[in-house]
Short mmCIF file of C-alpha atoms in Angstrom, two decimals:
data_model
loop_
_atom_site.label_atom_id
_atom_site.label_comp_id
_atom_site.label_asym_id
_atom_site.label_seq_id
_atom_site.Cartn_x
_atom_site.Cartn_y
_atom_site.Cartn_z
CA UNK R 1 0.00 0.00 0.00
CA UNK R 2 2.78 2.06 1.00
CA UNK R 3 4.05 1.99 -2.80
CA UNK R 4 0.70 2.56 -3.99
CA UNK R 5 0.49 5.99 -1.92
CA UNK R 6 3.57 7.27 -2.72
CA UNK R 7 3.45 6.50 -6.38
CA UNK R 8 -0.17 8.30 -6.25
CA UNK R 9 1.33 11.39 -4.29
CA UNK R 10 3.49 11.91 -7.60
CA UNK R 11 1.13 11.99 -10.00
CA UNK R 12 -2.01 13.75 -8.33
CA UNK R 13 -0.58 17.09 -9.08
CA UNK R 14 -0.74 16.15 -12.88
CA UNK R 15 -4.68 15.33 -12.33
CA UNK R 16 -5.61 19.23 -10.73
CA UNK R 17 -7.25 19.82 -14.24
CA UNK R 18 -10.14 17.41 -12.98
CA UNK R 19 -10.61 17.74 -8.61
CA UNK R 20 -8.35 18.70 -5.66
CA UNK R 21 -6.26 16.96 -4.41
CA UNK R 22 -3.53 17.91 -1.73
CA UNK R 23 -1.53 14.89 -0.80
CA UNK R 24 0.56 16.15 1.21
CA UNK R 25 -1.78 16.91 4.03
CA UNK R 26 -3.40 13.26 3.68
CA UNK R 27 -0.65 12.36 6.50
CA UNK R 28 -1.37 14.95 8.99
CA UNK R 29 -4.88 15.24 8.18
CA UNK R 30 -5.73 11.57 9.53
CA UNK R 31 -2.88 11.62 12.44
CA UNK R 32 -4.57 9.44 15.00
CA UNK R 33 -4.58 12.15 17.89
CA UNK R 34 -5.24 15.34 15.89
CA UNK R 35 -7.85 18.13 16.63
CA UNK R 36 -11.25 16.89 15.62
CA UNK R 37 -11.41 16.97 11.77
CA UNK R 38 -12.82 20.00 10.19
CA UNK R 39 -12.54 19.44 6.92
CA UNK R 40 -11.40 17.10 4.05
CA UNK R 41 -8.02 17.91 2.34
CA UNK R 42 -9.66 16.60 -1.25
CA UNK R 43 -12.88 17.89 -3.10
CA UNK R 44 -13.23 20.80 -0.83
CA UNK R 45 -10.08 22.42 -1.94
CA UNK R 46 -9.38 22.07 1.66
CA UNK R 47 -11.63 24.43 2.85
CA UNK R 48 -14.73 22.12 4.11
CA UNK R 49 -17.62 23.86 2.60
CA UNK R 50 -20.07 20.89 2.86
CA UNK R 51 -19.38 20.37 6.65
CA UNK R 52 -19.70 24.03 7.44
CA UNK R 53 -22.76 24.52 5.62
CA UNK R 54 -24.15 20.98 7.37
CA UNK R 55 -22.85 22.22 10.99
CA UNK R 56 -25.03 25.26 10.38
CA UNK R 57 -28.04 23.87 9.34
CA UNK R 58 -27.75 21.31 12.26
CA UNK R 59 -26.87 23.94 14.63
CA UNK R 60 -27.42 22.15 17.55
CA UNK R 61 -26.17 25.00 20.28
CA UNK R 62 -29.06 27.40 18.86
CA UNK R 63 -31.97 24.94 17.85
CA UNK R 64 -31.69 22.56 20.71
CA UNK R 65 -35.26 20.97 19.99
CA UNK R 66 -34.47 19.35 16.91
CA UNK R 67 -30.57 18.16 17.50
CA UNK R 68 -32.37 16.74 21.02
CA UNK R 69 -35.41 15.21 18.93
CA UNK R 70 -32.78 13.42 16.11
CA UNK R 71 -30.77 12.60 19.33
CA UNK R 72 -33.77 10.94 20.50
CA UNK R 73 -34.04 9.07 17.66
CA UNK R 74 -30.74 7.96 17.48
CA UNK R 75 -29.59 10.36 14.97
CA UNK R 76 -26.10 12.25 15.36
CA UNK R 77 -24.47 15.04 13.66
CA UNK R 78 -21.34 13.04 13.27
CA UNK R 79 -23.01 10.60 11.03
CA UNK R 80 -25.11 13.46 9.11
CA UNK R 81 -21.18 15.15 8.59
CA UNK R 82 -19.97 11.61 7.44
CA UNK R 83 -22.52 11.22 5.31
CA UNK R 84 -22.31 14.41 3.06
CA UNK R 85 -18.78 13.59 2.93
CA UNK R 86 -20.25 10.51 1.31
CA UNK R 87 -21.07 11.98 -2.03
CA UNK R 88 -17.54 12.79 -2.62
CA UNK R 89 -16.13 10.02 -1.31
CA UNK R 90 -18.71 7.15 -0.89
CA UNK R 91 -17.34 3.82 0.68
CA UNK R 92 -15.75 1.11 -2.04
CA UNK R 93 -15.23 -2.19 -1.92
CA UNK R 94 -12.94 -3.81 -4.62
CA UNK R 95 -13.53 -7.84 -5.73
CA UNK R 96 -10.98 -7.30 -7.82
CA UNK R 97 -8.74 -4.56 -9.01
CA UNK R 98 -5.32 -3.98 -10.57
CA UNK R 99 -3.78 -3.33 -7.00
CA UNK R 100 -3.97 -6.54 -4.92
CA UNK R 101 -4.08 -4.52 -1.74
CA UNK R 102 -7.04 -2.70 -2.35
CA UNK R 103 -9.22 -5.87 -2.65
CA UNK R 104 -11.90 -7.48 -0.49
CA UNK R 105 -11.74 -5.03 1.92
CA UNK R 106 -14.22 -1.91 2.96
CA UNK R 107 -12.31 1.31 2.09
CA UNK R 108 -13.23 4.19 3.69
CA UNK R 109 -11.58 7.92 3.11
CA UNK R 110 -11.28 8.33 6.71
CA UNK R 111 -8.51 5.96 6.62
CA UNK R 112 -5.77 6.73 5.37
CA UNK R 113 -4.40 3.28 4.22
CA UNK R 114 -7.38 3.36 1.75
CA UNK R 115 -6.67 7.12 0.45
CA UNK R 116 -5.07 5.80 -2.52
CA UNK R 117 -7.70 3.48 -3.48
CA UNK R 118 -10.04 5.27 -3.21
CA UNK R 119 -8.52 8.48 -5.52
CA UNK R 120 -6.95 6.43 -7.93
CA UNK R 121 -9.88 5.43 -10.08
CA UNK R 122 -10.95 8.76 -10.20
CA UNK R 123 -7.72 10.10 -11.53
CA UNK R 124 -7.97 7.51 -13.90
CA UNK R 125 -11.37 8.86 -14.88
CA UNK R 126 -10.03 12.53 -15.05
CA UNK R 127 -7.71 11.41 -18.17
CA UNK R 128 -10.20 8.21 -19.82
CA UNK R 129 -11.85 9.54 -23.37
CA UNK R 130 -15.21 11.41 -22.98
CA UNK R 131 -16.77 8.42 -25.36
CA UNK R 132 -15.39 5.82 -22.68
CA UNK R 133 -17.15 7.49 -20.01
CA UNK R 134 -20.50 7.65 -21.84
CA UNK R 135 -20.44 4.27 -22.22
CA UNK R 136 -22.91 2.41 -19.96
CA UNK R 137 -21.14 -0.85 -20.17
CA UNK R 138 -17.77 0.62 -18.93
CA UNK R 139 -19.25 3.40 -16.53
CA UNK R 140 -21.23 0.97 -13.99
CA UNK R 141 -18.07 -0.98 -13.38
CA UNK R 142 -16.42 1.83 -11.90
CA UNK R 143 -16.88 3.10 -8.78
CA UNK R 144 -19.67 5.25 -7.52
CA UNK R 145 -17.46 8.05 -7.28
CA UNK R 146 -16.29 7.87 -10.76
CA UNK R 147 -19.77 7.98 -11.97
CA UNK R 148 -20.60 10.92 -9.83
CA UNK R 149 -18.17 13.09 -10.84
CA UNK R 150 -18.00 11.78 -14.48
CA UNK R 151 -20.64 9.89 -15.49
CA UNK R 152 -24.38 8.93 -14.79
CA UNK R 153 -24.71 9.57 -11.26
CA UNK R 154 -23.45 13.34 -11.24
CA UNK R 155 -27.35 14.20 -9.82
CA UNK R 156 -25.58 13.35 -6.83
CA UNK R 157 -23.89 17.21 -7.12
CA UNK R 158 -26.92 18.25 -8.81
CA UNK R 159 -24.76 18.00 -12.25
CA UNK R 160 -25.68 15.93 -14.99
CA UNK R 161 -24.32 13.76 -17.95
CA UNK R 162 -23.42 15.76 -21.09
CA UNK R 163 -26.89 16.60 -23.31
CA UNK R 164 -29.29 15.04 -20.61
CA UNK R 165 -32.34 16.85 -20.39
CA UNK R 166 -33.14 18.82 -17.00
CA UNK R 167 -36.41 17.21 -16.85
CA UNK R 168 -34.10 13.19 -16.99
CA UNK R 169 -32.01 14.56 -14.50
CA UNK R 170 -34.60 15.72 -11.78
CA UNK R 171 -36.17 12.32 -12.13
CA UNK R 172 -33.05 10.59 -10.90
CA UNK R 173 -32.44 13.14 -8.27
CA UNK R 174 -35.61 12.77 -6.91
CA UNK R 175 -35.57 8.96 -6.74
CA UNK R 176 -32.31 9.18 -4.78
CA UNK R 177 -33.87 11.75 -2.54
CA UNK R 178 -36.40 9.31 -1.51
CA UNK R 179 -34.16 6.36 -0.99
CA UNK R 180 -32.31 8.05 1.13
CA UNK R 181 -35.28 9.78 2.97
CA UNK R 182 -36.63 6.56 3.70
CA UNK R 183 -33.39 5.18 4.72
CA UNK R 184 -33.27 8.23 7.47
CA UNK R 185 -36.57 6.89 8.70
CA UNK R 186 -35.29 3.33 9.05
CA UNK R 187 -37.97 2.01 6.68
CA UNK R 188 -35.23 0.17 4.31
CA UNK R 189 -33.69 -3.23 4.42
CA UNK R 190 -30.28 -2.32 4.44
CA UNK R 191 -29.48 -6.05 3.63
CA UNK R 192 -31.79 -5.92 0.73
CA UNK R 193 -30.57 -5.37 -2.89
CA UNK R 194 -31.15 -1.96 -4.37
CA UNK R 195 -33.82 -3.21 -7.38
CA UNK R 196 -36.03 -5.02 -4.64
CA UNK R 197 -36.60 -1.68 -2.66
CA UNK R 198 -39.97 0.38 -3.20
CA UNK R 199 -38.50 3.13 -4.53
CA UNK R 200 -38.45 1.69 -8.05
CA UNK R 201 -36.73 4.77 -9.69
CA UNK R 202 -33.35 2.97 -8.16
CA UNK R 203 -33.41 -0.10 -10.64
CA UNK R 204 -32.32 2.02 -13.28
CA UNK R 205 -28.30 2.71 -11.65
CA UNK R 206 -27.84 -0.62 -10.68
CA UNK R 207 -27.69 -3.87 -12.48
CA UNK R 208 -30.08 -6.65 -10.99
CA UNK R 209 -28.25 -8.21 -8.00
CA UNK R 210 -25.20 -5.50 -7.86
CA UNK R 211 -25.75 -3.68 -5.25
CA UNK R 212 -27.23 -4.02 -1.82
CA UNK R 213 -28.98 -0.78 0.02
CA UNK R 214 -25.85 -1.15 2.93
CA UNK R 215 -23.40 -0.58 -0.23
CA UNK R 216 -24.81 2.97 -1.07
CA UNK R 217 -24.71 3.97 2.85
CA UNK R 218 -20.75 3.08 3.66
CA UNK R 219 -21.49 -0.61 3.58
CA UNK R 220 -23.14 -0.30 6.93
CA UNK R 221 -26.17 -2.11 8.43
CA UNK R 222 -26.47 -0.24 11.42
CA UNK R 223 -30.19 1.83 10.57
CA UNK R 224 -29.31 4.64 13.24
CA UNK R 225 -25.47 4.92 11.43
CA UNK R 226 -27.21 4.58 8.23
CA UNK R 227 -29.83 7.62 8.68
CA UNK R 228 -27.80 10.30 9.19
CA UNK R 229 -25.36 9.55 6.20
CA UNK R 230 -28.63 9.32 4.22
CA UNK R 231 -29.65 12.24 5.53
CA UNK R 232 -25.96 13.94 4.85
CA UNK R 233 -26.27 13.06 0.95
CA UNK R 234 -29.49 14.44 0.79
CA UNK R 235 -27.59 17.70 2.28
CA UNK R 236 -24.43 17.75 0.05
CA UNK R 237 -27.02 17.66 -3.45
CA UNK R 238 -28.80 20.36 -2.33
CA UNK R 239 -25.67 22.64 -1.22
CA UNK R 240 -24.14 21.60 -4.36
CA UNK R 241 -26.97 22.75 -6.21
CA UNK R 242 -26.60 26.40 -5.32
CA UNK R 243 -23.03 26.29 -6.87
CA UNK R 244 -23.05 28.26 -10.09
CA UNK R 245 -20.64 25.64 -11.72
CA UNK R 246 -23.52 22.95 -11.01
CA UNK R 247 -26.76 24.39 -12.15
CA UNK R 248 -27.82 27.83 -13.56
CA UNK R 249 -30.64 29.05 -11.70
CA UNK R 250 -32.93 31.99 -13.40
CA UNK R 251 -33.54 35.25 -10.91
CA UNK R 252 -36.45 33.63 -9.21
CA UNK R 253 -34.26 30.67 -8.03
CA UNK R 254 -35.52 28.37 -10.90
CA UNK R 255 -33.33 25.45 -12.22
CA UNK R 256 -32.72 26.67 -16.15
CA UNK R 257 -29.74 23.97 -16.64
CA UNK R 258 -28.05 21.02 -14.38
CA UNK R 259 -24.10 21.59 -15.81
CA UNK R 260 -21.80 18.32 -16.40
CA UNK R 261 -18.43 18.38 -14.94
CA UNK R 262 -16.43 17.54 -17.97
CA UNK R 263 -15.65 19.96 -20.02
CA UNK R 264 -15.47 23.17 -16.89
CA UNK R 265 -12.60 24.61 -16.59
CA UNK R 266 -11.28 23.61 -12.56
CA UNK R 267 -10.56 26.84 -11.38
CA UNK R 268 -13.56 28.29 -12.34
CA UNK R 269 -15.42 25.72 -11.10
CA UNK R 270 -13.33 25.32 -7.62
CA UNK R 271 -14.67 29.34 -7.00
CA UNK R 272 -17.98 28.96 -7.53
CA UNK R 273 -17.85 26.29 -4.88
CA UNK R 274 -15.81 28.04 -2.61
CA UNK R 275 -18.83 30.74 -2.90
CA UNK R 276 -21.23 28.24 -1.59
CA UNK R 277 -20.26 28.98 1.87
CA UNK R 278 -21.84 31.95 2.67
CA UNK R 279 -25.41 30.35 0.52
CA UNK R 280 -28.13 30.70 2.99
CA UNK R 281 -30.57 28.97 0.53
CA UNK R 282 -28.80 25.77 0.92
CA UNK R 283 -28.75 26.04 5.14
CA UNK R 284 -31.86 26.62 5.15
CA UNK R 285 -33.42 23.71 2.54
CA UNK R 286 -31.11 21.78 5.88
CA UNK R 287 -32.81 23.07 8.55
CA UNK R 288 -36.31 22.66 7.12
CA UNK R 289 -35.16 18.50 6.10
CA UNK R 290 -33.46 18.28 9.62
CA UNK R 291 -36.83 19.72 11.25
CA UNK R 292 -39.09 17.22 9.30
CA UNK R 293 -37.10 13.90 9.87
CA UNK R 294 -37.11 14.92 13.99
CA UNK R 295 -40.38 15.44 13.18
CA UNK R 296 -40.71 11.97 11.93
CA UNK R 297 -42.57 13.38 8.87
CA UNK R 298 -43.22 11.31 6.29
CA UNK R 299 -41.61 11.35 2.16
CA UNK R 300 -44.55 12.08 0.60
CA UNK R 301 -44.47 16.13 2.58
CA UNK R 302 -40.71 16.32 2.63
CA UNK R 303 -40.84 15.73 -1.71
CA UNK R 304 -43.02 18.46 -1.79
CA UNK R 305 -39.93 20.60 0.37
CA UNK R 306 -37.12 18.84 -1.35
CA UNK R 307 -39.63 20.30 -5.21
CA UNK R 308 -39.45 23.70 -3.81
CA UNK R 309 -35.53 24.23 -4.29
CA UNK R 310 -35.32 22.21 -7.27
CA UNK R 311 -38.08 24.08 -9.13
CA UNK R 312 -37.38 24.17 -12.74
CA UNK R 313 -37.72 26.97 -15.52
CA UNK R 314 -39.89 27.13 -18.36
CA UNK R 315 -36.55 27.08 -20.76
CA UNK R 316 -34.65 24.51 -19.71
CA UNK R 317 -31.73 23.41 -21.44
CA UNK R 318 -29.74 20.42 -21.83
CA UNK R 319 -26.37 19.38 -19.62
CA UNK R 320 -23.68 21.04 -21.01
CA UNK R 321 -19.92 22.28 -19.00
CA UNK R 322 -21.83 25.93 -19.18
CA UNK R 323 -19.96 29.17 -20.35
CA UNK R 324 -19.22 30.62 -17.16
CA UNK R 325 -17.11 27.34 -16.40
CA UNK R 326 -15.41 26.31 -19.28
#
């Protein structure tokens, strides 16, 4: 592993064109007795905009009644923070893969003997042909984290494959906002595979037999561990969403355009989401969602909240790397 780290701590400068990545603070960023970790040295551009934006929606010092009513039901902000981390970085585990070390095993970015596991596929993606990654019979067997950032799960940034309609896009949003609303709420067999779930909107990622509900949640099967990371991806599309490198949003807040990562240019891209911090539309879509699951409400009243901040336009447009960011 130790080869596979350094060899990847060489190249991941070369790959900046396509995410952040600072190796060099991998090290000191998981050191076993360090300061509680703020932030993620990777996606972020080391500045943890998802877990600031999450910490204030959950703002448990200010709004004790709902941090004490998820407490109650077993809910914690650590998971929620884990679990928006999850979009980035979801959990992987490898039958088989070019690097015998990184087999058969869970790997998890909070370790840092999976780091390079974990990032090397997607700097693979960052240099494979744009007619490779539109190609459904090469894109599901990578990684879900190669086909969110490149391929046909980007809805989980609120981005989108190149020329999808806004309308396509939405649809697969919402179907992973209810998966993992139910999932917060306990009502899914995590053991259970993906295509034999209610929400039937989720057949369409996942080949038949591929994927258990645990595999999309950090492998877990713990429900109370499980519903706050479900919760926390639900979080990280919607904050992503207000990220002018993601969508283009008309004056009245309406979706006119989900963008698709290749194609942006990165700085461009890495400012718009370092503008996200201060977006008080996003905190607030989290404190309404974090009010209605300690509320214990049910999907069918928190789709109609989740609708309101993904309304879309009249003139829509097709995915496209958008002029601002390319």
């Amino acid at each position: 592993m130790k080869t596979v780290f350094m060899i990847l701590v060489f190249i991941l400068p070369l790959a900046s064109h396509g995410f952040s990545l600072d190796a060099r603070s991998v090290n000191e960023y998981f050191k076993r007795n360090s300061e509680p970790r703020s932030r993620i040295p990777f996606l972020d551009h080391s500045e943890g905009i998802h877990e600031a934006l999450t910490n204030k929606s959950i703002e448990c010092k200010e709004n004790e009644s709902t941090c004490a009513k998820l407490a109650q039901l077993r809910i914690y902000p650590k998971d929620i923070i884990d679990g928006v981390q999850w979009n980035d970085f979801p959990g992987i585990y490898y039958t088989e893969s070019k690097v015998p070390l990184c087999n058969r095993r869970i790997l998890n970015i909070r370790n840092d003997h999976h780091v390079a596991c974990i990032v090397a596929p997607l700097i693979y993606a960052s240099k494979t042909s744009p007619r490779k990654l539109r190609d459904p019979n090469w894109i599901r067997l990578r990684p879900i984290s190669v086909r969110g950032h490149y391929g046909d799960l980007q809805f989980l940034h609120a981005m989108a494959e190149d020329g999808e309609s806004t309308e396509k896009t939405l649809s697969k949003l919402m179907n992973w906002m209810e998966f993992s609303y139910l999932v917060s709420l306990k009502k899914v067999n995590l053991n259970a595979y993906v295509e034999t779930t209610e929400i039937q909107g989720m057949k369409v990622f996942f080949g038949t037999g591929a994927r258990k509900a645990k595999d999309l949640l950090n492998y877990s099967t713990d429900k109370d561990q499980a519903a706050g990371l479900a919760l926390g991806q639900m979080l990280h599309i919607i904050q992503d969403s207000f990220s002018k490198c993601h969508t283009i949003r008309d004056e009245n807040g309406k979706i006119i355009q989900f963008l698709s990562y290749r194609g942006q240019n990165f700085e461009k891209h890495k400012k718009h989401d370092l503008e996200l911090e201060s977006g008080s539309k996003s905190v607030e879509f989290g404190r309404e969602l974090l009010q209605a699951r300690a509320n214990s409400m049910e999907w069918k009243d928190v789709k109609l909240i989740v609708q309101k901040y993904f309304e879309l336009s009249e003139n829509t447009k097709h995915a496209g790397p958008g002029e601002a960011c390319s």
